[in-house]
Structures are given as C-alpha cells and as structure tokens.
Amino acid sequence: NAGVTQTPKFRVLKTGQSMTLLCAQDMNHEYMYWYRQDPGMGLRLIHYSVGEGTTAKGEVPDGYNVSRLKKQNFLLGLESAAPSQTSVYFCASSYPDTYEQYFGPGTRLTVT
Amino acid sequence: AQSVTQLGSHVSVSEGALVLLRCNYSSSVPPYLFWYVQYPNQGLQLLLKYTTGATLVKGINGFEAEFKKSETSFHLTKPSAHMSDAAEYFCAVRSGGAQKLVFGQGTRLTINP
C-alpha cells in the first residue's frame, strides 16, 4: 500500500515549456486535490476532483489544467510554464465525509 | 469566506517545554478545524481534527487542541516538547463542499536541546 505517490520528485523547466505532474493513489479515494506550497503562504488549492471524469477549479487555477481519466490518477498540467509557477506541488486524496486528506511527498518545480 | 491566521511564522522552544501554536479562524458556517504537520521534505500528515462534539481534541504524538468558538481559536498544544516535534505545522478550516480546506501560512517549530 503505497498511499499517494507523485512523479517526478524534482523538475527544472525553462519558461514556456510544458509538463505534466502525475499523482496516483491506491486507497480507492473518491476525492483528489492539487495544491501548491509557497513560503509564507501555506498551501493553496489549484484544482480538485470529486470523482473519475470530474474536475473543478480551486483558489489559484490560472495557468494549470487537470484531468482525472482514472479514479486512481490525477494529472496536473502546465501548458506554458512561468517563473511564478516555481513552487512545491502536493497532491492529496480523501474519502467523502472524512475530511482527512492524505498527502503525497511533493514535487519541487523550478521554472527559469 | 473562510480564512485561517496562524500567529507566529516561527516558534522556538526548549526540549521538555510547553508547545503552543496559535490558530484563529474565520468561518461563515460551523467550522471544521484541522492541524497538519509537515516534516522536512515530506507531505502533510493529519495531527488532529475538530468537527463536532467535544471541544478538546486529542491527536497523535501527544498533541491536543481546543476549539473555542467565542475566541474563534483552535490553538495546538503539547505539554512537553521532544526533538522529533521539529516540523512545520499548518492549521486549516473547512471551506465549502468536496471537503476543501483553507490552510494557514504555517508555523515552523524549532526545538532547542
């Protein structure tokens, strides 16, 4: 039981490049989330999903897209990376009605 | 809209001393409140949560928090700090459906030997 895993762990992009971050969970959770963590700002919700095939915008969705084609996977895409997207990205998942989110180990992204 | 304010971005205590991390919230609905801990280079882990019922909530690793509605607070305490408690701590409040959370800015706890 691996819990929540994220791929890759580290990435450096040049401005304008694109990439996809992969989140996978093996707990059969319905809900999945993508956050970004910046110093002094806590975690901010980018996008979330309440089930396979569904996605919704969070607090800071601009510049990101997501997809949830399979229940266990939640992809976060950056179509044209900007230096402002330099951050640590966390994925989380949860069952409905528990309010306990399980977090992955994070992806550290640097955009130069 | 819901919001969380953590007082003090950095708290330093001696090993064996009381740990007190402060959290105040704003919520337009009955609050569900959470404390998460993040150890270096790891994801967040739930310490404890308050949804309904008893206002003093006990969590893992000897931590507890008390919900005080009149003060809109949910401060985290531990009677005796241990070196392994060094981490960053985040307070969070329920925000709308889908179990969304709004997090505070975080408090980095340092333990001095």
CSV table of C-alpha atoms in Angstrom, one decimal:
chain,number,residue,atom,x,y,z
A,1,ASN,CA,0.0,0.0,0.0
A,2,ALA,CA,2.0,3.0,-1.3
A,3,GLY,CA,-0.6,5.6,-0.4
A,4,VAL,CA,-0.3,8.8,-2.5
A,5,THR,CA,2.7,8.9,-4.9
A,6,GLN,CA,3.8,11.8,-7.1
A,7,THR,CA,6.0,11.8,-10.2
A,8,PRO,CA,8.5,13.4,-10.7
A,9,LYS,CA,10.1,14.5,-7.4
A,10,PHE,CA,12.1,17.3,-8.9
A,11,ARG,CA,11.9,19.2,-12.2
A,12,VAL,CA,13.5,22.2,-13.8
A,13,LEU,CA,11.7,23.9,-16.7
A,14,LYS,CA,12.5,26.8,-18.9
A,15,THR,CA,9.9,29.5,-19.3
A,16,GLY,CA,7.4,28.4,-21.9
A,17,GLN,CA,8.0,24.7,-21.6
A,18,SER,CA,5.2,22.3,-20.7
A,19,MET,CA,5.0,19.4,-18.3
A,20,THR,CA,2.6,17.1,-16.6
A,21,LEU,CA,2.8,16.0,-12.9
A,22,LEU,CA,1.3,12.7,-12.1
A,23,CYS,CA,-0.5,11.8,-8.9
A,24,ALA,CA,-1.5,8.2,-8.1
A,25,GLN,CA,-3.3,6.8,-5.1
A,26,ASP,CA,-4.1,3.2,-4.2
A,27,MET,CA,-6.6,3.8,-1.4
A,28,ASN,CA,-9.7,4.0,-3.7
A,29,HIS,CA,-10.4,7.6,-2.6
A,30,GLU,CA,-13.1,9.5,-4.5
A,31,TYR,CA,-11.7,13.0,-3.9
A,32,MET,CA,-8.3,14.2,-5.2
A,33,TYR,CA,-6.6,17.6,-4.9
A,34,TRP,CA,-3.6,19.6,-6.2
A,35,TYR,CA,-2.0,22.2,-4.0
A,36,ARG,CA,1.0,24.5,-4.4
A,37,GLN,CA,3.1,25.5,-1.4
A,38,ASP,CA,5.0,28.7,-1.3
A,39,PRO,CA,6.9,30.2,1.6
A,40,GLY,CA,4.7,32.2,4.0
A,41,MET,CA,1.6,31.3,2.1
A,42,GLY,CA,0.7,27.9,3.3
A,43,LEU,CA,-1.0,25.6,0.8
A,44,ARG,CA,-3.3,26.9,-1.9
A,45,LEU,CA,-5.7,24.7,-3.8
A,46,ILE,CA,-5.2,24.7,-7.5
A,47,HIS,CA,-7.8,22.2,-8.8
A,48,TYR,CA,-9.7,19.3,-7.3
A,49,SER,CA,-11.8,16.3,-8.4
A,50,VAL,CA,-14.7,14.6,-6.7
A,51,GLY,CA,-14.6,11.5,-8.9
A,52,GLU,CA,-13.4,10.0,-12.1
A,53,GLY,CA,-14.1,12.2,-15.1
A,54,THR,CA,-14.8,15.3,-12.9
A,55,THR,CA,-12.6,18.3,-12.2
A,56,ALA,CA,-13.1,21.8,-10.7
A,57,LYS,CA,-11.2,24.9,-10.1
A,58,GLY,CA,-9.7,25.8,-6.7
A,59,GLU,CA,-8.3,29.0,-5.4
A,60,VAL,CA,-5.4,29.5,-7.9
A,61,PRO,CA,-6.3,27.6,-11.1
A,62,ASP,CA,-4.8,30.0,-13.7
A,63,GLY,CA,-2.0,28.5,-15.8
A,64,TYR,CA,-2.9,24.9,-14.9
A,65,ASN,CA,-5.1,22.2,-16.3
A,66,VAL,CA,-6.0,18.8,-14.8
A,67,SER,CA,-7.5,15.5,-15.8
A,68,ARG,CA,-9.0,12.6,-13.9
A,69,LEU,CA,-9.4,9.9,-16.5
A,70,LYS,CA,-9.0,7.1,-14.0
A,71,LYS,CA,-10.1,7.1,-10.4
A,72,GLN,CA,-6.6,6.4,-9.0
A,73,ASN,CA,-4.8,9.1,-11.1
A,74,PHE,CA,-5.0,12.9,-11.1
A,75,LEU,CA,-2.8,14.8,-13.6
A,76,LEU,CA,-1.7,18.4,-13.3
A,77,GLY,CA,-0.5,20.1,-16.5
A,78,LEU,CA,1.4,23.3,-17.1
A,79,GLU,CA,1.0,24.3,-20.8
A,80,SER,CA,3.4,27.2,-20.8
A,81,ALA,CA,5.5,27.4,-17.6
A,82,ALA,CA,6.2,30.8,-16.0
A,83,PRO,CA,8.7,31.6,-13.2
A,84,SER,CA,5.7,32.4,-11.0
A,85,GLN,CA,4.9,28.7,-11.1
A,86,THR,CA,8.1,27.8,-9.3
A,87,SER,CA,6.8,26.0,-6.2
A,88,VAL,CA,6.3,22.7,-4.4
A,89,TYR,CA,3.3,20.9,-5.6
A,90,PHE,CA,1.4,18.5,-3.4
A,91,CYS,CA,-1.3,16.0,-4.4
A,92,ALA,CA,-3.8,14.7,-1.8
A,93,SER,CA,-6.8,12.4,-1.7
A,94,SER,CA,-9.6,11.6,0.6
A,95,TYR,CA,-12.8,9.6,1.1
A,96,PRO,CA,-16.1,11.6,1.2
A,97,ASP,CA,-17.2,12.7,4.7
A,98,THR,CA,-13.9,12.0,6.5
A,99,TYR,CA,-12.2,15.4,6.0
A,100,GLU,CA,-8.8,13.6,6.3
A,101,GLN,CA,-6.6,14.3,3.3
A,102,TYR,CA,-3.7,12.0,2.6
A,103,PHE,CA,-0.8,13.8,1.0
A,104,GLY,CA,1.9,12.8,-1.4
A,105,PRO,CA,5.6,13.6,-0.9
A,106,GLY,CA,5.5,16.6,-3.2
A,107,THR,CA,7.2,17.7,-6.5
A,108,ARG,CA,9.6,20.6,-6.4
A,109,LEU,CA,9.4,22.5,-9.6
A,110,THR,CA,11.7,25.3,-10.7
A,111,VAL,CA,10.9,27.5,-13.7
A,112,THR,CA,13.9,29.5,-15.0
B,1,ALA,CA,-15.3,33.1,3.0
B,2,GLN,CA,-13.3,31.0,5.3
B,3,SER,CA,-9.8,32.0,6.4
B,4,VAL,CA,-7.1,31.0,8.9
B,5,THR,CA,-4.4,33.0,10.6
B,6,GLN,CA,-1.5,31.4,12.4
B,7,LEU,CA,0.2,33.8,14.8
B,8,GLY,CA,4.0,33.4,14.5
B,9,SER,CA,5.7,32.0,11.5
B,10,HIS,CA,8.4,30.6,13.7
B,11,VAL,CA,8.2,29.3,17.2
B,12,SER,CA,11.2,28.1,19.2
B,13,VAL,CA,11.0,26.1,22.5
B,14,SER,CA,13.4,24.1,24.6
B,15,GLU,CA,13.1,20.3,24.8
B,16,GLY,CA,10.7,19.5,27.6
B,17,ALA,CA,8.9,22.9,27.5
B,18,LEU,CA,5.3,23.5,26.6
B,19,VAL,CA,4.5,23.9,22.9
B,20,LEU,CA,1.7,26.4,22.0
B,21,LEU,CA,1.0,27.1,18.4
B,22,ARG,CA,-1.8,29.6,17.8
B,23,CYS,CA,-4.5,29.5,15.2
B,24,ASN,CA,-7.5,31.8,14.7
B,25,TYR,CA,-10.1,31.2,12.0
B,26,SER,CA,-13.0,33.0,10.3
B,27,SER,CA,-15.9,30.9,9.0
B,28,SER,CA,-19.4,31.7,7.9
B,29,VAL,CA,-20.5,28.1,8.7
B,30,PRO,CA,-19.9,25.9,11.7
B,31,PRO,CA,-16.2,25.3,11.4
B,32,TYR,CA,-14.4,22.0,10.9
B,33,LEU,CA,-10.8,22.6,12.0
B,34,PHE,CA,-7.6,20.7,11.5
B,35,TRP,CA,-3.9,20.7,12.3
B,36,TYR,CA,-1.5,19.1,9.9
B,37,VAL,CA,2.2,18.5,10.4
B,38,GLN,CA,4.9,18.6,7.7
B,39,TYR,CA,8.3,17.0,8.4
B,40,PRO,CA,11.2,18.2,6.2
B,41,ASN,CA,10.9,17.1,2.6
B,42,GLN,CA,7.6,15.2,3.2
B,43,GLY,CA,3.9,15.7,2.6
B,44,LEU,CA,1.4,16.8,5.2
B,45,GLN,CA,0.0,14.4,7.8
B,46,LEU,CA,-3.1,15.0,9.9
B,47,LEU,CA,-2.4,15.6,13.6
B,48,LEU,CA,-6.0,16.1,14.8
B,49,LYS,CA,-9.4,17.4,13.7
B,50,TYR,CA,-12.5,19.0,15.3
B,51,THR,CA,-15.8,18.5,13.5
B,52,THR,CA,-18.5,18.4,16.2
B,53,GLY,CA,-18.8,17.3,19.9
B,54,ALA,CA,-16.1,17.6,22.5
B,55,THR,CA,-14.1,20.8,22.0
B,56,LEU,CA,-10.9,19.4,23.4
B,57,VAL,CA,-9.4,17.2,20.7
B,58,LYS,CA,-6.5,14.8,21.2
B,59,GLY,CA,-4.3,13.9,18.3
B,60,ILE,CA,-1.2,11.9,17.6
B,61,ASN,CA,2.2,12.3,19.2
B,62,GLY,CA,0.8,13.8,22.4
B,63,PHE,CA,-0.7,16.9,20.7
B,64,GLU,CA,-4.1,18.4,21.5
B,65,ALA,CA,-6.2,21.4,20.5
B,66,GLU,CA,-9.2,23.2,22.0
B,67,PHE,CA,-11.9,24.7,19.9
B,68,LYS,CA,-13.1,28.0,21.4
B,69,LYS,CA,-16.0,29.4,19.5
B,70,SER,CA,-16.1,32.7,21.5
B,71,GLU,CA,-12.5,33.3,20.6
B,72,THR,CA,-12.6,31.8,17.1
B,73,SER,CA,-9.5,29.9,18.0
B,74,PHE,CA,-8.1,26.4,17.7
B,75,HIS,CA,-4.6,26.5,19.4
B,76,LEU,CA,-2.4,23.5,19.3
B,77,THR,CA,-0.5,22.4,22.5
B,78,LYS,CA,1.8,19.7,23.8
B,79,PRO,CA,2.9,19.7,27.4
B,80,SER,CA,6.5,18.6,26.8
B,81,ALA,CA,8.4,19.2,23.5
B,82,HIS,CA,10.5,16.5,22.0
B,83,MET,CA,13.2,16.9,19.4
B,84,SER,CA,11.2,14.9,17.0
B,85,ASP,CA,8.4,17.5,17.1
B,86,ALA,CA,10.6,19.9,15.0
B,87,ALA,CA,8.5,20.4,11.8
B,88,GLU,CA,6.1,22.9,10.2
B,89,TYR,CA,2.5,22.9,11.4
B,90,PHE,CA,-0.5,24.1,9.5
B,91,CYS,CA,-3.9,24.9,10.7
B,92,ALA,CA,-6.8,24.5,8.3
B,93,VAL,CA,-10.6,25.1,8.1
B,94,ARG,CA,-13.3,23.6,6.1
B,95,SER,CA,-14.1,25.6,3.0
B,96,GLY,CA,-17.2,24.7,1.1
B,97,GLY,CA,-18.1,21.3,-0.5
B,98,ALA,CA,-15.8,18.5,-1.6
B,99,GLN,CA,-14.0,18.6,1.7
B,100,LYS,CA,-12.0,21.6,0.5
B,101,LEU,CA,-9.6,23.1,3.1
B,102,VAL,CA,-8.2,26.6,3.5
B,103,PHE,CA,-4.7,26.5,5.2
B,104,GLY,CA,-3.0,29.0,7.3
B,105,GLN,CA,0.5,30.2,6.5
B,106,GLY,CA,2.2,27.6,8.6
B,107,THR,CA,4.4,27.8,11.8
B,108,ARG,CA,7.8,26.3,11.9
B,109,LEU,CA,8.6,24.8,15.3
B,110,THR,CA,12.2,24.5,16.4
B,111,ILE,CA,13.2,22.5,19.4
B,112,ASN,CA,16.3,23.6,21.3
B,113,PRO,CA,18.3,20.9,23.2
